[in-house]
Tab-separated table of C-alpha atoms in Angstrom:
chain	number	residue	atom	x	y	z
X	5	LYS	CA	43.289	55.994	167.807
X	6	THR	CA	40.776	58.445	166.415
X	7	THR	CA	39.586	61.399	168.465
X	8	LEU	CA	36.860	63.754	167.318
X	9	PHE	CA	36.951	67.261	168.768
X	10	PHE	CA	33.908	69.542	168.646
X	11	ALA	CA	34.182	73.294	169.047
X	12	GLY	CA	31.749	76.185	168.836
X	13	LEU	CA	28.106	76.725	169.687
X	14	PHE	CA	26.688	76.933	166.176
X	15	GLY	CA	29.106	74.954	164.069
X	16	ILE	CA	30.990	71.714	164.257
X	17	ALA	CA	34.622	71.188	163.454
X	18	PHE	CA	36.484	67.942	163.785
X	19	SER	CA	40.088	66.906	163.767
X	20	ILE	CA	42.018	63.702	164.045
X	21	ASN	CA	44.883	62.857	166.364
X	22	ALA	CA	47.395	61.255	164.020
X	23	GLN	CA	51.037	61.563	163.121
X	24	THR	CA	50.504	64.955	161.539
X	25	ILE	CA	48.022	67.805	161.772
X	26	VAL	CA	47.875	68.245	158.014
X	27	ASN	CA	45.791	66.387	155.480
X	28	THR	CA	48.035	64.129	153.400
X	29	GLY	CA	45.493	63.347	150.694
X	30	ALA	CA	45.315	65.212	147.389
X	31	GLY	CA	42.645	67.898	147.314
X	32	ASN	CA	41.574	71.271	146.008
X	33	LYS	CA	42.689	74.733	147.008
X	34	HIS	CA	41.252	76.758	149.857
X	35	VAL	CA	40.546	80.448	149.341
X	36	VAL	CA	42.389	83.175	151.230
X	37	LEU	CA	40.279	86.323	150.869
X	38	GLU	CA	42.278	89.388	151.907
X	39	GLU	CA	39.792	92.221	152.322
X	40	PHE	CA	40.700	95.909	152.417
X	41	THR	CA	38.216	97.814	154.528
X	42	GLY	CA	37.950	101.125	156.378
X	43	THR	CA	36.161	102.890	159.204
X	44	SER	CA	35.073	105.860	157.087
X	45	CYS	CA	34.014	103.946	153.999
X	46	SER	CA	30.307	104.043	153.198
X	47	ASN	CA	30.451	100.967	150.921
X	48	CYS	CA	32.726	98.859	153.125
X	49	PRO	CA	29.877	97.256	155.115
X	50	ALA	CA	28.642	95.764	151.831
X	51	GLY	CA	32.107	94.328	151.245
X	52	HIS	CA	32.165	92.880	154.752
X	53	THR	CA	28.813	91.230	154.097
X	54	GLU	CA	29.925	89.805	150.747
X	55	ALA	CA	33.090	88.287	152.246
X	56	ASN	CA	31.116	86.660	155.045
X	57	ASN	CA	28.512	85.331	152.599
X	58	ILE	CA	31.262	83.660	150.554
X	59	SER	CA	32.706	82.108	153.717
X	60	THR	CA	29.293	80.909	154.924
X	61	SER	CA	28.565	79.346	151.529
X	62	ASN	CA	31.862	77.434	151.646
X	63	PRO	CA	32.327	76.424	155.304
X	64	GLY	CA	35.915	75.643	156.249
X	65	LEU	CA	37.206	76.487	152.769
X	66	VAL	CA	37.397	80.299	152.784
X	67	HIS	CA	39.710	82.128	155.179
X	68	ILE	CA	39.326	85.904	155.543
X	69	ILE	CA	41.828	88.547	156.621
X	70	ALA	CA	40.430	92.098	156.804
X	71	TYR	CA	43.227	94.669	156.538
X	72	GLY	CA	43.156	98.314	157.543
X	73	PRO	CA	46.257	99.686	155.777
X	74	SER	CA	47.394	103.096	156.968
X	75	ASN	CA	48.111	104.301	153.415
X	76	SER	CA	44.420	104.996	152.765
X	77	SER	CA	42.188	107.851	153.888
X	78	PHE	CA	39.318	105.362	154.357
X	79	THR	CA	41.017	103.789	157.371
X	80	THR	CA	41.483	107.017	159.370
X	81	PRO	CA	39.357	106.655	162.533
X	82	VAL	CA	36.488	109.109	162.860
X	83	ASN	CA	33.916	109.781	165.585
X	84	GLY	CA	35.719	107.608	168.111
X	85	ALA	CA	36.088	104.583	165.838
X	86	THR	CA	38.600	101.900	166.777
X	87	ASP	CA	41.926	102.330	165.007
X	88	PHE	CA	42.502	99.223	162.890
X	89	ARG	CA	45.361	100.688	160.874
X	90	ARG	CA	48.425	98.488	160.530
X	91	PRO	CA	51.469	99.627	158.518
X	92	PHE	CA	52.198	95.949	157.804
X	93	ALA	CA	49.320	95.941	155.295
X	94	ASN	CA	50.664	98.959	153.396
X	95	ALA	CA	52.953	96.910	151.136
X	96	PHE	CA	49.912	94.965	149.913
X	97	TYR	CA	47.894	98.131	149.253
X	98	THR	CA	50.341	100.010	147.062
X	99	SER	CA	49.177	100.608	143.505
X	100	SER	CA	52.393	99.183	142.067
X	101	TYR	CA	51.585	95.826	143.687
X	102	CYS	CA	47.819	95.499	143.960
X	103	SER	CA	46.863	97.313	140.768
X	104	PRO	CA	49.860	97.467	138.432
X	105	SER	CA	47.586	97.683	135.372
X	106	SER	CA	45.091	100.355	136.439
X	107	GLY	CA	47.185	102.101	139.085
X	108	SER	CA	44.052	102.677	141.190
X	109	ARG	CA	43.093	101.630	144.695
X	110	PHE	CA	39.631	101.509	146.227
X	111	MET	CA	37.607	100.102	149.117
X	112	PRO	CA	35.963	97.727	149.635
X	113	SER	CA	38.318	95.558	147.646
X	114	ALA	CA	40.033	92.218	148.074
X	115	PHE	CA	42.636	89.769	146.897
X	116	ILE	CA	41.426	86.265	146.071
X	117	ASN	CA	44.529	84.127	146.626
X	118	ARG	CA	46.402	87.143	145.178
X	119	LYS	CA	45.388	86.054	141.693
X	120	LEU	CA	45.820	88.416	138.784
X	121	SER	CA	42.642	89.251	136.893
X	122	ASN	CA	42.539	91.832	134.100
X	123	GLY	CA	46.083	92.772	135.014
X	124	ASP	CA	45.368	93.567	138.673
X	125	ILE	CA	45.336	91.679	141.980
X	126	LEU	CA	42.896	94.086	143.646
X	127	GLN	CA	39.292	93.145	142.831
X	128	SER	CA	35.881	94.724	143.389
X	129	ARG	CA	33.306	92.800	145.413
X	130	SER	CA	31.228	91.969	142.320
X	131	VAL	CA	33.809	89.355	141.260
X	132	TRP	CA	34.862	87.959	144.646
X	133	SER	CA	32.341	85.124	144.632
X	134	GLY	CA	33.092	84.006	141.091
X	135	MET	CA	36.840	84.063	141.645
X	136	ALA	CA	36.451	82.152	144.911
X	137	THR	CA	34.335	79.481	143.237
X	138	SER	CA	36.824	78.956	140.410
X	139	THR	CA	39.756	78.840	142.854
X	140	LEU	CA	38.051	76.196	145.000
X	141	ALA	CA	37.762	74.003	141.903
X	142	GLU	CA	41.530	74.034	141.296
X	143	SER	CA	43.813	71.241	142.528
X	144	ALA	CA	46.251	72.212	145.271
X	145	PRO	CA	49.857	70.982	145.064
X	146	MET	CA	50.021	70.889	148.829
X	147	ASN	CA	47.885	70.976	151.981
X	148	ILE	CA	48.453	73.097	155.058
X	149	GLY	CA	47.449	72.444	158.663
X	150	VAL	CA	47.704	74.660	161.731
X	151	LYS	CA	47.486	74.129	165.485
X	152	SER	CA	47.527	76.919	168.055
X	153	THR	CA	47.999	76.637	171.813
X	154	TYR	CA	47.336	79.589	174.106
X	155	ASN	CA	49.229	79.932	177.403
X	156	SER	CA	47.301	82.455	179.480
X	157	SER	CA	49.899	82.778	182.232
X	158	ALA	CA	52.786	83.405	179.840
X	159	GLN	CA	50.624	85.375	177.388
X	160	THR	CA	52.028	83.371	174.505
X	161	LEU	CA	50.490	81.730	171.491
X	162	THR	CA	52.362	78.705	170.141
X	163	ILE	CA	51.511	78.003	166.519
X	164	ASP	CA	52.469	74.820	164.692
X	165	VAL	CA	52.231	74.816	160.910
X	166	GLU	CA	52.603	71.772	158.683
X	167	VAL	CA	52.706	71.691	154.890
X	168	PHE	CA	52.408	68.379	153.048
X	169	TYR	CA	53.218	68.360	149.329
X	170	THR	CA	50.916	66.134	147.274
X	171	SER	CA	52.725	67.197	144.087
X	172	THR	CA	56.254	68.384	143.372
X	173	VAL	CA	56.603	72.183	143.345
X	174	THR	CA	59.721	73.658	141.759
X	175	ALA	CA	59.037	77.308	142.661
X	176	ASN	CA	60.238	78.785	145.945
X	177	ASN	CA	57.506	78.857	148.572
X	178	ASN	CA	56.885	81.053	151.604
X	179	ILE	CA	54.702	80.448	154.656
X	180	ASN	CA	52.627	83.275	156.141
X	181	VAL	CA	50.971	83.209	159.567
X	182	MET	CA	48.699	85.974	160.859
X	183	ILE	CA	46.387	86.569	163.802
X	184	THR	CA	42.907	87.957	163.214
X	185	GLU	CA	40.124	88.929	165.593
X	186	ASP	CA	36.398	88.547	165.069
X	187	ASN	CA	33.353	90.471	166.290
X	188	ILE	CA	35.023	93.749	167.235
X	189	THR	CA	32.429	96.420	167.971
X	190	SER	CA	33.642	99.814	166.856
X	191	ALA	CA	32.166	103.097	168.008
X	192	TYR	CA	31.508	104.137	164.427
X	193	GLN	CA	31.344	103.111	160.781
X	194	SER	CA	30.164	105.477	158.109
X	195	GLY	CA	27.215	104.385	156.019
X	196	SER	CA	23.734	105.277	154.921
X	197	SER	CA	22.120	104.137	158.172
X	198	ALA	CA	23.447	105.562	161.428
X	199	THR	CA	21.474	102.974	163.392
X	200	ALA	CA	22.953	100.090	161.433
X	201	GLN	CA	26.518	101.399	161.532
X	202	ASN	CA	26.813	102.621	165.114
X	203	PRO	CA	27.975	100.390	166.673
X	204	TYR	CA	29.385	98.359	163.807
X	205	VAL	CA	30.808	94.835	164.107
X	206	TYR	CA	34.140	94.209	162.370
X	207	LYS	CA	35.018	90.617	161.471
X	208	HIS	CA	38.233	88.764	160.616
X	209	THR	CA	40.225	91.892	161.465
X	210	PHE	CA	43.975	91.658	160.957
X	211	ARG	CA	45.788	92.130	164.266
X	212	GLU	CA	49.353	90.837	164.017
X	213	ASN	CA	51.785	89.228	161.608
X	214	VAL	CA	53.531	86.210	163.149
X	215	THR	CA	56.021	85.289	160.425
X	216	THR	CA	59.238	87.261	160.434
X	217	GLN	CA	59.087	88.700	156.914
X	218	GLN	CA	56.579	90.795	154.976
X	219	TRP	CA	55.994	88.136	152.332
X	220	GLY	CA	56.387	85.156	154.633
X	221	ASP	CA	59.199	82.872	155.713
X	222	PRO	CA	60.924	80.698	153.092
X	223	VAL	CA	60.240	76.969	152.993
X	224	THR	CA	63.706	75.499	153.445
X	225	GLY	CA	62.827	71.827	153.220
X	226	ALA	CA	62.053	69.654	150.222
X	227	THR	CA	58.982	70.576	148.167
X	228	THR	CA	58.727	67.287	146.299
X	229	SER	CA	55.662	65.063	146.342
X	230	GLY	CA	55.325	63.346	149.724
X	231	SER	CA	57.474	65.900	151.589
X	232	LEU	CA	56.374	67.283	154.956
X	233	VAL	CA	57.489	70.751	156.111
X	234	THR	CA	56.976	71.844	159.722
X	235	LYS	CA	57.419	75.216	161.404
X	236	GLN	CA	56.656	76.473	164.889
X	237	TYR	CA	56.138	80.060	166.000
X	238	VAL	CA	55.712	81.493	169.474
X	239	PHE	CA	54.044	84.900	169.564
X	240	ASP	CA	54.205	87.072	172.682
X	241	LEU	CA	50.714	88.544	172.926
X	242	SER	CA	51.914	91.207	175.364
X	243	THR	CA	53.720	92.819	172.422
X	244	ALA	CA	50.553	93.135	170.315
X	245	ILE	CA	49.695	96.667	169.195
X	246	ASP	CA	46.242	96.314	170.786
X	247	PRO	CA	44.986	93.715	173.278
X	248	ILE	CA	43.563	90.694	171.479
X	249	THR	CA	40.443	88.967	172.769
X	250	ILE	CA	41.541	85.339	172.682
X	251	ALA	CA	37.997	83.938	172.521
X	252	GLU	CA	37.540	85.853	169.244
X	253	ALA	CA	41.003	85.252	167.777
X	254	GLU	CA	41.941	83.075	164.823
X	255	VAL	CA	45.217	81.986	163.294
X	256	VAL	CA	45.356	82.132	159.498
X	257	ALA	CA	48.185	80.337	157.696
X	258	PHE	CA	48.828	80.134	153.981
X	259	ILE	CA	51.568	79.245	151.529
X	260	LEU	CA	52.488	81.288	148.472
X	261	ASN	CA	54.644	81.191	145.368
X	262	SER	CA	57.441	83.615	146.234
X	263	ASP	CA	58.884	83.444	142.700
X	264	ALA	CA	55.744	84.917	141.142
X	265	SER	CA	55.556	88.712	140.938
X	266	ASN	CA	52.045	88.659	142.424
X	267	LYS	CA	53.059	86.187	145.176
X	268	GLU	CA	50.015	84.033	144.379
X	269	ILE	CA	48.682	81.981	147.268
X	270	TYR	CA	48.366	78.242	146.680
X	271	THR	CA	46.106	77.462	149.628
X	272	GLY	CA	45.459	78.370	153.248
X	273	ILE	CA	43.813	77.347	156.496
X	274	SER	CA	42.505	79.019	159.656
X	275	ALA	CA	41.879	77.824	163.195
X	276	PRO	CA	40.321	79.418	166.266
X	277	VAL	CA	42.300	80.187	169.400
X	278	ASN	CA	40.101	78.974	172.224
X	279	GLY	CA	40.775	78.956	175.937
X	280	GLY	CA	44.141	77.212	175.816
X	281	GLN	CA	42.851	73.886	174.487
X	282	ALA	CA	45.224	72.897	171.715
X	283	SER	CA	42.639	70.550	170.251
X	284	THR	CA	40.233	73.369	169.453
X	285	GLY	CA	42.960	75.080	167.493
X	286	VAL	CA	43.534	72.242	165.036
X	287	PHE	CA	41.868	72.154	161.648
X	288	THR	CA	42.713	69.307	159.330
X	289	SER	CA	40.904	66.400	157.666
X	290	VAL	CA	39.890	62.843	158.427
X	291	ASN	CA	41.534	61.202	155.416
X	292	GLU	CA	45.022	61.375	156.917
X	293	ILE	CA	44.431	58.198	158.945
X	294	ASN	CA	46.351	55.102	157.878
X	295	ASN	CA	43.122	53.067	158.095
X	296	PRO	CA	40.641	55.587	156.724
X	297	ILE	CA	37.302	56.055	158.410
X	298	LYS	CA	34.167	57.832	157.299
X	299	VAL	CA	32.676	60.485	159.539
X	300	SER	CA	29.315	62.095	158.856
X	301	LEU	CA	27.842	64.896	160.955
X	302	PHE	CA	24.395	66.362	160.394
X	303	PRO	CA	22.951	68.879	160.561
X	304	ASN	CA	26.121	70.960	160.305
X	305	PRO	CA	26.150	73.726	161.419
X	306	SER	CA	23.771	73.143	164.311
X	307	ASN	CA	22.819	74.627	167.663
X	308	GLY	CA	20.951	71.550	168.892
X	309	ASN	CA	21.065	67.782	168.398
X	310	VAL	CA	23.700	66.441	166.035
X	311	SER	CA	23.887	62.945	164.546
X	312	ILE	CA	27.345	61.399	164.166
X	313	ILE	CA	28.000	58.364	161.987
X	314	ILE	CA	31.450	56.762	162.206
X	315	ASN	CA	32.372	53.826	159.981
X	316	GLY	CA	35.777	52.302	160.631
X	317	GLU	CA	37.862	49.924	162.699
X	318	ASN	CA	39.628	52.467	164.889
X	319	THR	CA	39.070	53.090	168.573
X	320	ASN	CA	36.879	56.168	168.703
X	321	LYS	CA	36.542	58.796	171.389
X	322	ILE	CA	34.361	61.892	171.374
X	323	GLU	CA	35.177	65.039	173.310
X	324	ILE	CA	32.905	68.078	173.243
X	325	PHE	CA	34.256	71.499	174.210
X	326	ASN	CA	32.475	74.703	175.040
X	327	VAL	CA	33.608	78.031	173.583
X	328	LEU	CA	36.062	78.464	176.466
X	329	GLY	CA	37.866	75.296	175.438
X	330	GLU	CA	36.662	73.347	178.484
X	331	VAL	CA	35.772	69.664	178.085
X	332	ILE	CA	32.059	69.294	178.898
X	333	TYR	CA	31.507	65.738	177.632
X	334	THR	CA	33.667	62.678	176.948
X	335	GLN	CA	32.722	59.205	175.741
X	336	ASN	CA	34.793	56.245	174.578
X	337	LEU	CA	32.920	54.500	171.758
X	338	GLY	CA	35.144	51.485	171.215
X	339	ASN	CA	35.433	50.141	167.680
């Protein structure tokens, strides 16, 4: 049985109900772009724009986390700005870790899969795009899938993570899971244009860490080719530092090499948290089906008519959801 799920007003995402939520075919790496940004940082809006441009140019392949570490003067709220500071991000933004070669820190800046370049992990926005492009061309030794289910009455978010190894990995691996929030309007952001920066919209903002350890939770299962690792987390949203708008929340999951000094990230994935519908929180791929099918959607993204071509011998069903996660259309297509 193949079920296509559609989510969002302006973009289309699809997932397949199968044995797993993770793609089991060999593929390339996804990019995890960890941005460091502030509320009193005149150049940070340009960094925000660059990160979003990279994501837009590579839909579904670039996953952004925007940190506001408290060990930076740029993140101190001014003029009534929202306080995005999280001490959790401080370990990433220490000079001994992010810039061991130069010993300097700056904003806007970012990690691209925590790769070392010129001796440092922290990179200026001029190289983000190039590093992202080269990373996307690299083969990934594993794939990662994530599904999130929101329970509004219990105020809990259940997150299922699956990692499927397409190659054998001998290094120790850790899994990280974080919650971000999009489209947060702050009262203030410094910049050259007061009109443009007040109010200012913050995107992909880090809200909470879900995994129990700073550098992720160890993978305890086999990491040989063909192995599947599963983990489930339940996060109590009532314990969040600030209330999280569920309609704007995303879950970002990634897997890293915990043996490497820079804790380089192999690959990652992100999924929206929408209205309690588990299906809208699944992002995976179509080539995990035992009898593969071909799905084409165009134009994508779209805010109007969309053509869907399905070639295969499975029983197909389409469900379309609105942004609240409510089913607004269902049709059984047969074979």
